[in-house]
Amino acid sequence: MAKLNYLDDAWRTLGVWGRYQCIQIFLQLTSVFSESVHLMVIVFIGYRPSYQCADLGNTTSMYDTLSNASLTPLYQACHVDILINGTNTTLMKLSPCPAGYTYDLEKDRTFVTEWDLVCEGAERAEVSQMLLMIGQMVGAAFLPQLSDKFGRKGMAMARAVMTVEILPEESRFMAEVLGCTVWTIGLCVIAPLAYIMRDLSWRYLYLVLSLTSVHCLLGFWTFDESILWLLANGKIDKAKTLLRKAAKMNKVNEKEVLQIVDNATCTSTVLQEKLIKKPNQNQNVDGKQKERKEVILEQSPAMLPKYTVLTLFTRRRIAMITLIMTYTWLVNSLTYYGLSLSSASLPLDRYLSFFLLSLAELPVAVIEYYTFNRLGRKKLCIIFHAVAAVSLIAGTVANYLSDRAGANVALMIFYFLGKMAIAGSFSTIFLFTPELYPTNLRNVGIGFSSAAGRIGGMLAPFAGPLAERISWAPGAIFGIMCLTVAMLLPLLPEPTGHELPTTVEELERWYKQHSGMQRKKTVDTSL
């Protein structure tokens, strides 16, 4: 792995938290807020309250027939039992409910109640969320490859990579700390807003939250392209234009910044003379200067190869990274969304349950701030998965013993800890994953892993129906899967303290030297 990190030097010269970077990061984080509300609003607009068959009095002819025949209807959730008066004998069973359904809520409060997505049609409510995840999976599978080829401008996966690439190595972790904070704020907004609008049609809540995405219409003009991507793809003039813009906004001497980039891209006249026009003068230089020459030539934009999704599986070490991260994303997505979407089943008011579980994610940002550089991405991710596994398995035991005194309190505590831990691991892999891939494969790598994660998100809505049949199953499954992830992650390298890899060859050398649990260098934990 090369030790020269010229673009990081350029960001430091510009000021890590200069006005330019802060504005770009803020614009990128606005998409995080809208992503969170769109993915989680279904907890309220797709809520399934208690229900039963409606009164047969709504169907006059049938009600008159039953009255004249001395029969009594007994209303169940999905059918009506017709009993002979004075006995417990069931004459017939009417299914589906002839007069429709009645709910604890007004008919238009959720799309489940409005469209009667219960009983035989219940799975259609879960399918609606599954379709949303399918859309995300398709986007994550194909758009990142276009992003690596044509540019980063975009949301979600591209946004995560752009935020990482605008900060130097020692501050990259702040991209995810800020992203985690904004995501949690978005979640915390949903429950109070849903409570305030509880007496209105679900369409109004969905409309209000949809307005949080209006800014995306202006994204093409407000987002600047990733300077690292521009340099890696030979678009040096465009990169310099943005660096001049950044220097002007940050009130920094642009010549100092451009000189660093000139050295990195071998466009400086002095550097060209030393490395190309006068190679004989470098014959007696020491090993470090020779390594510097090789690295600069290797990282020259014109020499960087183009990669595709097939590259993820054509090299053994990259394939290992991809397989492990793919499974990690699947487990995180399944567990995180499974816990979030089933919050209404907890022994508290559904608004309060969701709000408390959203608050559970706030400590994650604080933990990440103090530990990302001290422990490293990999170790922190392992710890989060281990805590999630233990908490979810313990919560499963508490749920099984729910008739015991204090079991519900224990269930909420374990549920809270499990949600916090899986939120922390999910947040960590958003930073961890792009750091494991070279520049022109970075978006493809995180996109492929994220696409696999959406499979977990597609299955998550069915955790609730499974719990209704086998109450201990979801927690046990989530806990065991988190435990297996904690056992696989030590096989990956630790990116903390290292510059982002530029080529596949750099990545393979780095993987060979730094996989395992031992840290190979001391990391500066300051911002």
Coordinates of C-alpha atoms in Angstrom, one line a residue:
M1 CA 0.0 0.0 0.0
A2 CA 1.4 3.4 -1.0
K3 CA 2.3 5.7 1.9
L4 CA 1.8 8.9 -0.2
N5 CA -1.6 10.5 0.2
Y6 CA -1.4 13.6 -1.9
L7 CA -5.1 14.3 -2.1
D8 CA -5.4 14.0 1.7
D9 CA -2.7 16.6 1.9
A10 CA -4.7 18.8 -0.4
W11 CA -7.8 18.5 1.9
R12 CA -5.6 19.3 4.9
T13 CA -4.2 22.4 3.2
L14 CA -7.7 23.5 2.3
G15 CA -8.8 22.9 5.9
V16 CA -10.5 19.6 6.8
W17 CA -13.7 21.4 7.8
G18 CA -13.5 24.3 5.4
R19 CA -16.6 26.0 4.2
Y20 CA -16.5 24.1 0.9
Q21 CA -16.4 20.7 2.5
C22 CA -19.0 21.6 5.1
I23 CA -21.5 22.7 2.4
Q24 CA -20.9 19.6 0.2
I25 CA -21.2 17.3 3.2
F26 CA -24.4 19.0 4.4
L27 CA -26.0 18.7 0.9
Q28 CA -25.0 15.0 0.8
L29 CA -26.5 14.4 4.3
T30 CA -29.8 15.8 3.3
S31 CA -30.4 12.7 1.3
V32 CA -29.8 10.6 4.4
F33 CA -32.7 12.2 6.2
S34 CA -35.1 11.5 3.4
E35 CA -33.9 7.9 3.0
S36 CA -34.7 7.2 6.6
V37 CA -38.2 8.5 6.6
H38 CA -39.1 6.8 3.3
L39 CA -37.9 3.4 4.5
M40 CA -39.5 3.5 7.9
V41 CA -42.8 5.4 7.5
I42 CA -44.4 2.1 6.6
V43 CA -44.4 1.3 10.3
F44 CA -47.3 3.7 10.7
I45 CA -48.9 3.9 7.2
G46 CA -48.8 0.1 7.0
Y47 CA -49.8 -0.6 10.6
R48 CA -52.2 -3.5 11.0
P49 CA -54.4 -2.9 14.1
S50 CA -56.7 -5.4 15.8
Y51 CA -59.6 -6.4 13.5
Q52 CA -62.5 -8.8 13.2
C53 CA -65.4 -9.5 10.8
A54 CA -67.9 -6.7 10.5
D55 CA -71.4 -7.0 11.8
L56 CA -73.7 -9.0 9.4
G57 CA -76.3 -6.3 10.0
N58 CA -74.5 -4.6 7.2
T59 CA -75.8 -7.3 4.9
T60 CA -79.6 -7.1 5.6
S61 CA -80.8 -10.2 3.8
M62 CA -78.3 -12.5 5.5
Y63 CA -79.0 -11.0 8.9
D64 CA -82.8 -11.4 8.5
T65 CA -82.2 -15.0 7.5
L66 CA -80.2 -15.7 10.6
S67 CA -82.7 -14.0 12.9
N68 CA -85.6 -16.0 11.5
A69 CA -83.7 -19.2 11.9
S70 CA -82.8 -18.6 15.5
L71 CA -79.1 -18.5 14.6
T72 CA -76.4 -16.3 16.2
P73 CA -73.3 -15.1 14.5
L74 CA -70.0 -15.2 16.4
Y75 CA -67.4 -12.8 14.8
Q76 CA -63.8 -14.0 14.5
A77 CA -60.8 -12.2 12.9
C78 CA -61.2 -13.9 9.5
H79 CA -64.5 -15.7 9.6
V80 CA -68.0 -15.8 11.1
D81 CA -69.2 -18.8 13.0
I82 CA -72.9 -19.4 12.8
L83 CA -74.2 -20.9 16.1
I84 CA -77.5 -22.5 16.9
N85 CA -79.2 -20.5 19.6
G86 CA -78.9 -22.0 23.1
T87 CA -76.1 -24.4 22.1
N88 CA -72.5 -24.3 21.3
T89 CA -73.0 -26.1 18.0
T90 CA -71.6 -24.4 14.9
L91 CA -73.8 -24.7 11.9
M92 CA -71.5 -23.2 9.4
K93 CA -68.5 -21.0 9.0
L94 CA -68.6 -17.9 6.7
S95 CA -65.2 -17.0 5.2
P96 CA -64.1 -14.6 4.1
C97 CA -66.0 -12.1 6.2
P98 CA -69.3 -11.4 4.2
A99 CA -69.6 -7.8 5.5
G100 CA -65.9 -6.9 5.4
Y101 CA -63.9 -6.0 8.5
T102 CA -64.0 -3.6 11.5
Y103 CA -60.8 -2.1 13.0
D104 CA -59.6 -0.3 16.1
L105 CA -58.8 2.6 13.8
E106 CA -60.8 4.6 11.3
K107 CA -60.9 3.0 7.9
D108 CA -58.5 5.5 6.2
R109 CA -55.8 5.7 8.9
T110 CA -53.5 3.1 7.2
F111 CA -53.4 1.5 3.8
V112 CA -53.9 -1.9 5.5
T113 CA -57.2 -0.8 6.9
E114 CA -58.3 1.1 3.8
W115 CA -57.7 -1.8 1.5
D116 CA -58.5 -4.6 3.9
L117 CA -55.0 -6.2 3.7
V118 CA -55.7 -8.8 6.4
C119 CA -56.4 -12.5 6.6
E120 CA -56.0 -14.0 3.1
G121 CA -54.7 -10.6 1.8
A122 CA -52.4 -9.9 4.7
E123 CA -49.2 -10.8 2.8
R124 CA -49.8 -8.0 0.3
A125 CA -49.0 -5.4 3.0
E126 CA -45.6 -7.1 3.5
V127 CA -45.1 -7.3 -0.3
S128 CA -45.5 -3.5 -0.6
Q129 CA -42.4 -3.1 1.6
M130 CA -40.6 -5.9 -0.2
L131 CA -41.2 -4.1 -3.5
L132 CA -39.5 -1.0 -2.1
M133 CA -36.5 -3.1 -1.2
I134 CA -36.5 -4.7 -4.6
G135 CA -36.2 -1.2 -6.1
Q136 CA -33.3 -0.4 -3.8
M137 CA -31.6 -3.7 -4.7
V138 CA -31.9 -3.0 -8.5
G139 CA -30.6 0.5 -8.0
A140 CA -27.7 -0.7 -5.7
A141 CA -26.8 -3.4 -8.2
F142 CA -26.5 -1.3 -11.3
L143 CA -26.2 2.4 -10.5
P144 CA -22.9 2.2 -8.6
Q145 CA -21.1 0.7 -11.6
L146 CA -22.3 3.7 -13.6
S147 CA -21.2 5.9 -10.8
D148 CA -17.7 4.5 -11.0
K149 CA -17.7 4.9 -14.7
F150 CA -19.5 8.3 -15.3
G151 CA -19.2 10.0 -11.9
R152 CA -20.3 10.0 -8.3
K153 CA -23.2 12.5 -8.5
G154 CA -26.1 10.7 -6.9
M155 CA -27.7 9.6 -3.7
A156 CA -27.5 6.6 -1.3
M157 CA -24.5 4.5 -2.2
A158 CA -22.8 7.2 -4.3
R159 CA -23.4 9.7 -1.5
A160 CA -21.7 7.5 1.0
V161 CA -18.6 7.2 -1.2
M162 CA -18.6 10.9 -2.0
T163 CA -18.6 11.8 1.7
V164 CA -15.7 9.5 2.4
E165 CA -13.7 10.8 -0.5
I166 CA -14.0 14.5 0.5
L167 CA -12.2 13.9 3.9
P168 CA -8.6 12.9 4.7
E169 CA -7.8 9.5 6.2
E170 CA -7.9 10.6 9.9
S171 CA -11.3 12.3 9.5
R172 CA -13.1 9.8 7.2
F173 CA -14.9 8.3 10.1
M174 CA -16.7 11.6 10.6
A175 CA -18.6 10.9 7.4
E176 CA -20.4 8.0 9.0
V177 CA -20.7 9.6 12.4
L178 CA -22.6 12.5 10.8
G179 CA -24.6 10.2 8.5
C180 CA -25.6 8.1 11.5
T181 CA -26.7 11.2 13.4
V182 CA -28.8 12.5 10.6
W183 CA -30.4 9.1 9.9
T184 CA -31.4 8.9 13.6
I185 CA -32.8 12.4 13.6
G186 CA -35.0 11.4 10.6
L187 CA -36.2 8.3 12.5
C188 CA -37.0 10.4 15.6
V189 CA -39.1 12.8 13.6
I190 CA -41.4 10.1 12.2
A191 CA -43.1 9.0 15.4
P192 CA -44.0 12.5 16.7
L193 CA -45.3 13.5 13.3
A194 CA -47.3 10.4 12.9
Y195 CA -48.8 10.9 16.3
I196 CA -49.8 14.5 15.5
M197 CA -51.4 13.4 12.3
R198 CA -53.0 10.2 13.7
D199 CA -56.5 11.5 13.1
L200 CA -55.9 12.2 9.4
S201 CA -55.7 9.8 6.4
W202 CA -52.3 8.0 6.0
R203 CA -51.9 9.8 2.7
Y204 CA -51.3 13.2 4.4
L205 CA -48.5 11.7 6.5
Y206 CA -46.9 10.1 3.5
L207 CA -47.2 13.4 1.5
V208 CA -45.6 15.5 4.2
L209 CA -42.6 13.1 4.5
S210 CA -42.3 12.8 0.7
L211 CA -41.6 16.6 0.6
T212 CA -38.2 15.8 2.3
S213 CA -37.0 14.5 -1.0
V214 CA -37.8 17.7 -3.1
H215 CA -34.1 18.8 -2.8
C216 CA -33.1 15.8 -4.9
L217 CA -34.5 17.6 -8.0
L218 CA -31.7 20.2 -7.6
G219 CA -28.9 17.6 -6.8
F220 CA -27.3 17.7 -10.2
W221 CA -26.6 21.5 -9.8
T222 CA -25.8 21.5 -6.1
F223 CA -23.5 18.5 -5.7
D224 CA -19.9 18.8 -6.9
E225 CA -18.3 15.7 -8.5
S226 CA -15.8 13.7 -6.3
I227 CA -12.3 15.2 -6.9
L228 CA -10.7 11.9 -6.1
W229 CA -12.8 10.3 -8.9
L230 CA -11.9 13.1 -11.3
L231 CA -8.2 12.6 -10.6
A232 CA -8.4 8.8 -10.8
N233 CA -10.1 9.1 -14.2
G234 CA -7.7 11.6 -15.8
K235 CA -10.1 14.6 -15.6
I236 CA -7.4 16.8 -14.1
D237 CA -8.7 20.1 -15.4
K238 CA -12.1 19.6 -13.8
A239 CA -10.5 18.5 -10.6
K240 CA -8.4 21.6 -10.5
T241 CA -11.4 23.8 -11.2
L242 CA -13.2 22.4 -8.1
L243 CA -10.1 22.7 -6.0
R244 CA -9.8 26.4 -7.1
K245 CA -13.5 26.8 -6.0
A246 CA -12.8 25.1 -2.7
A247 CA -9.7 27.3 -2.1
K248 CA -11.7 30.4 -2.8
M249 CA -14.5 29.4 -0.5
N250 CA -12.1 28.4 2.2
K251 CA -9.9 31.5 1.7
V252 CA -6.8 29.4 1.1
N253 CA -3.9 30.0 -1.4
E254 CA -4.9 27.9 -4.4
K255 CA -1.3 27.6 -5.6
E256 CA -0.4 25.5 -2.6
V257 CA -3.3 23.2 -3.2
L258 CA -2.7 22.8 -6.9
Q259 CA 1.0 22.2 -6.4
I260 CA 0.1 19.1 -4.3
V261 CA -2.2 17.8 -7.0
D262 CA 0.5 18.5 -9.7
N263 CA 2.9 16.3 -7.7
A264 CA 0.3 13.6 -7.3
T265 CA -0.6 13.5 -11.0
C266 CA 2.9 13.9 -12.4
T267 CA 1.9 17.1 -14.2
S268 CA 4.4 19.3 -12.4
T269 CA 7.2 20.3 -14.7
V270 CA 9.8 19.7 -12.1
L271 CA 8.5 16.2 -11.3
Q272 CA 8.2 15.3 -14.9
E273 CA 11.9 16.2 -15.4
K274 CA 12.9 14.1 -12.4
L275 CA 10.9 11.0 -13.2
I276 CA 10.6 11.0 -17.0
K277 CA 13.1 13.3 -18.8
K278 CA 16.1 12.6 -16.5
P279 CA 15.8 9.1 -15.2
N280 CA 19.5 8.6 -14.9
Q281 CA 19.6 11.2 -12.1
N282 CA 17.5 8.9 -10.0
Q283 CA 19.8 5.9 -10.2
N284 CA 21.5 6.6 -6.9
V285 CA 18.5 7.6 -4.8
D286 CA 17.6 5.6 -1.8
G287 CA 14.9 3.0 -1.5
K288 CA 12.2 5.4 -0.3
Q289 CA 12.7 7.8 -3.3
K290 CA 12.5 4.8 -5.7
E291 CA 9.3 3.6 -4.0
R292 CA 7.9 7.2 -4.3
K293 CA 8.6 7.2 -8.1
E294 CA 6.9 3.8 -8.6
V295 CA 3.9 4.8 -6.6
I296 CA 3.5 8.1 -8.4
L297 CA 3.7 6.4 -11.8
E298 CA 1.4 3.6 -10.6
Q299 CA -1.2 6.1 -9.4
S300 CA -1.1 8.3 -12.6
P301 CA -4.7 8.7 -13.7
A302 CA -3.9 7.7 -17.3
M303 CA -2.6 4.3 -16.0
L304 CA -5.5 3.4 -13.7
P305 CA -7.5 0.4 -15.2
K306 CA -11.2 0.3 -15.5
Y307 CA -13.1 -2.3 -13.4
T308 CA -16.5 -4.0 -13.6
V309 CA -18.6 -6.0 -11.2
L310 CA -16.8 -9.2 -12.6
T311 CA -13.6 -7.9 -11.0
L312 CA -15.1 -8.6 -7.6
F313 CA -14.8 -12.3 -8.3
T314 CA -11.8 -12.6 -10.5
R315 CA -9.2 -12.1 -7.8
R316 CA -9.2 -14.4 -4.7
R317 CA -8.7 -11.7 -2.1
I318 CA -11.2 -9.3 -3.5
A319 CA -13.7 -12.2 -3.8
M320 CA -13.1 -13.0 -0.2
I321 CA -13.8 -9.4 0.8
T322 CA -16.9 -9.3 -1.4
L323 CA -18.4 -12.6 -0.1
I324 CA -17.9 -11.6 3.6
M325 CA -19.3 -8.1 3.1
T326 CA -22.2 -9.4 1.1
Y327 CA -23.2 -11.7 3.9
T328 CA -22.6 -8.9 6.5
W329 CA -24.9 -6.5 4.6
L330 CA -27.6 -9.2 4.2
V331 CA -27.5 -9.9 8.0
N332 CA -27.5 -6.3 9.0
S333 CA -30.4 -5.4 6.7
L334 CA -32.5 -8.3 7.7
T335 CA -31.9 -7.7 11.5
Y336 CA -32.1 -3.9 11.4
Y337 CA -35.3 -3.7 9.4
G338 CA -36.8 -6.8 11.0
L339 CA -36.5 -5.1 14.5
S340 CA -37.7 -1.7 13.3
L341 CA -40.7 -2.9 11.4
S342 CA -41.9 -5.1 14.2
S343 CA -41.6 -2.4 16.9
A344 CA -45.4 -2.1 17.1
S345 CA -45.5 -5.6 18.6
L346 CA -43.6 -4.5 21.7
P347 CA -45.5 -4.1 25.0
L348 CA -45.8 -0.3 24.7
D349 CA -47.7 2.2 22.7
R350 CA -46.6 1.9 19.1
Y351 CA -45.6 5.5 18.8
L352 CA -43.6 5.4 22.0
S353 CA -42.0 2.0 21.0
F354 CA -40.8 3.3 17.7
F355 CA -39.5 6.6 19.2
L356 CA -37.6 4.8 21.9
L357 CA -36.0 2.4 19.5
S358 CA -35.1 5.3 17.3
L359 CA -33.4 7.0 20.3
A360 CA -31.5 3.8 20.8
E361 CA -29.4 4.7 17.7
L362 CA -28.2 8.1 19.1
P363 CA -25.5 6.6 21.3
V364 CA -24.1 4.9 18.2
A365 CA -22.8 8.3 16.8
V366 CA -21.1 9.0 20.1
I367 CA -19.5 5.5 20.3
E368 CA -18.3 5.8 16.7
Y369 CA -16.8 9.3 17.3
Y370 CA -14.6 8.0 20.2
T371 CA -13.8 4.5 18.9
F372 CA -13.6 4.5 15.1
N373 CA -9.9 5.5 15.0
R374 CA -9.0 4.0 18.3
L375 CA -10.4 0.5 17.9
G376 CA -10.7 0.5 14.1
R377 CA -13.6 -0.2 11.8
K378 CA -13.2 -3.9 11.9
K379 CA -13.0 -4.4 15.7
L380 CA -15.9 -2.1 16.3
C381 CA -18.0 -3.9 13.8
I382 CA -17.2 -7.2 15.4
I383 CA -18.1 -5.8 18.9
F384 CA -21.4 -4.4 17.6
H385 CA -22.4 -7.8 16.0
A386 CA -21.4 -9.7 19.2
V387 CA -23.5 -7.4 21.4
A388 CA -26.4 -7.7 19.0
A389 CA -26.2 -11.5 19.0
V390 CA -26.2 -11.8 22.8
S391 CA -29.0 -9.2 23.2
L392 CA -31.3 -10.7 20.6
I393 CA -30.8 -14.3 21.9
A394 CA -31.4 -13.0 25.5
G395 CA -34.5 -11.1 24.3
T396 CA -35.8 -14.3 22.7
V397 CA -35.6 -16.1 26.1
A398 CA -37.3 -13.1 27.8
N399 CA -40.1 -13.2 25.1
Y400 CA -40.5 -17.0 25.7
L401 CA -41.0 -16.2 29.4
S402 CA -43.3 -13.3 28.9
D403 CA -45.8 -14.5 31.5
R404 CA -43.2 -14.1 34.2
A405 CA -42.8 -11.0 36.3
G406 CA -40.4 -8.5 34.8
A407 CA -40.1 -10.4 31.5
N408 CA -41.6 -7.5 29.5
V409 CA -39.1 -5.0 31.1
A410 CA -36.2 -7.4 30.3
L411 CA -37.6 -7.8 26.7
M412 CA -37.5 -4.0 26.2
I413 CA -34.0 -3.7 27.6
F414 CA -32.6 -6.4 25.3
Y415 CA -34.6 -5.1 22.4
F416 CA -33.1 -1.7 23.0
L417 CA -29.5 -3.0 23.2
G418 CA -30.0 -5.2 20.2
K419 CA -31.3 -2.3 18.1
M420 CA -28.5 0.0 19.2
A421 CA -25.9 -2.7 18.4
I422 CA -27.3 -3.6 14.9
A423 CA -27.7 0.1 14.1
G424 CA -24.0 0.6 15.1
S425 CA -22.9 -2.3 12.9
F426 CA -25.0 -1.2 10.0
S427 CA -23.6 2.3 10.3
T428 CA -20.0 1.0 10.5
I429 CA -20.2 -1.1 7.3
F430 CA -21.3 2.0 5.4
L431 CA -17.8 3.4 6.1
F432 CA -16.0 0.1 6.3
T433 CA -17.1 -1.3 2.9
P434 CA -16.0 1.5 0.5
E435 CA -12.6 1.6 2.3
L436 CA -12.0 -2.0 1.3
Y437 CA -12.1 -1.4 -2.4
P438 CA -9.9 0.6 -4.9
T439 CA -11.0 3.9 -6.4
N440 CA -12.6 2.6 -9.7
L441 CA -14.2 -0.4 -7.9
R442 CA -15.4 1.4 -4.8
N443 CA -18.9 2.1 -5.8
V444 CA -19.3 -1.3 -7.5
G445 CA -18.1 -3.0 -4.3
I446 CA -20.5 -1.2 -1.9
G447 CA -23.3 -1.4 -4.5
F448 CA -23.0 -5.1 -4.8
S449 CA -22.9 -5.6 -1.1
S450 CA -25.8 -3.3 -0.6
A451 CA -27.8 -5.0 -3.3
A452 CA -27.4 -8.3 -1.3
G453 CA -28.4 -6.5 1.8
R454 CA -31.7 -5.5 0.2
I455 CA -32.5 -9.2 0.0
G456 CA -32.4 -9.1 3.8
G457 CA -34.6 -6.0 3.7
M458 CA -37.1 -7.8 1.4
L459 CA -37.4 -10.7 4.0
A460 CA -37.6 -8.4 7.0
P461 CA -41.3 -7.5 6.7
F462 CA -42.2 -11.2 7.1
A463 CA -40.5 -11.3 10.5
G464 CA -43.8 -10.1 12.1
P465 CA -46.0 -12.9 10.6
L466 CA -43.3 -15.4 11.6
A467 CA -43.3 -14.2 15.2
E468 CA -47.1 -14.6 15.3
R469 CA -46.6 -18.3 14.5
I470 CA -43.3 -19.0 16.3
S471 CA -42.6 -16.2 18.7
W472 CA -39.0 -17.1 19.4
A473 CA -37.9 -17.6 15.8
P474 CA -37.0 -14.1 14.6
G475 CA -34.8 -13.2 17.6
A476 CA -33.1 -16.5 17.5
I477 CA -32.4 -16.3 13.7
F478 CA -31.2 -12.7 13.9
G479 CA -28.9 -13.5 16.9
I480 CA -27.3 -16.6 15.3
M481 CA -26.7 -14.7 12.0
C482 CA -25.1 -11.8 13.8
L483 CA -22.8 -14.2 15.7
T484 CA -21.6 -15.8 12.4
V485 CA -20.8 -12.3 11.1
A486 CA -18.7 -11.6 14.2
M487 CA -16.7 -14.8 13.4
L488 CA -16.1 -13.9 9.7
L489 CA -15.0 -10.3 10.0
P490 CA -11.5 -11.0 11.4
L491 CA -10.6 -12.4 8.0
L492 CA -10.7 -8.9 6.5
P493 CA -8.0 -6.2 6.6
E494 CA -8.3 -3.1 8.9
P495 CA -8.5 0.1 6.8
T496 CA -8.1 2.5 9.7
G497 CA -4.8 4.4 9.4
H498 CA -4.3 3.7 5.7
E499 CA -5.1 5.7 2.6
L500 CA -7.8 4.5 0.3
P501 CA -6.4 1.9 -2.2
T502 CA -6.2 3.1 -5.8
T503 CA -5.7 -0.1 -7.8
V504 CA -6.5 -3.8 -7.4
E505 CA -2.8 -4.6 -7.0
E506 CA -2.5 -2.1 -4.1
L507 CA -5.5 -3.7 -2.5
E508 CA -4.2 -7.2 -2.7
R509 CA -0.8 -6.2 -1.2
W510 CA -2.6 -4.4 1.6
Y511 CA -4.9 -7.4 2.2
K512 CA -2.0 -9.8 2.4
Q513 CA -0.2 -7.6 4.9
H514 CA -3.0 -6.5 7.1
S515 CA -5.7 -9.1 7.3
G516 CA -6.3 -10.6 10.8
M517 CA -6.9 -9.0 14.1
Q518 CA -3.5 -7.3 14.7
R519 CA -3.1 -3.6 13.9
K520 CA 0.1 -3.0 11.9
K521 CA 0.5 0.7 12.6
T522 CA -0.3 3.3 15.2
V523 CA -3.2 5.5 14.2
D524 CA -3.5 9.2 14.9
T525 CA -6.8 9.6 16.6
S526 CA -7.0 13.3 16.2
L527 CA -9.3 14.9 13.7

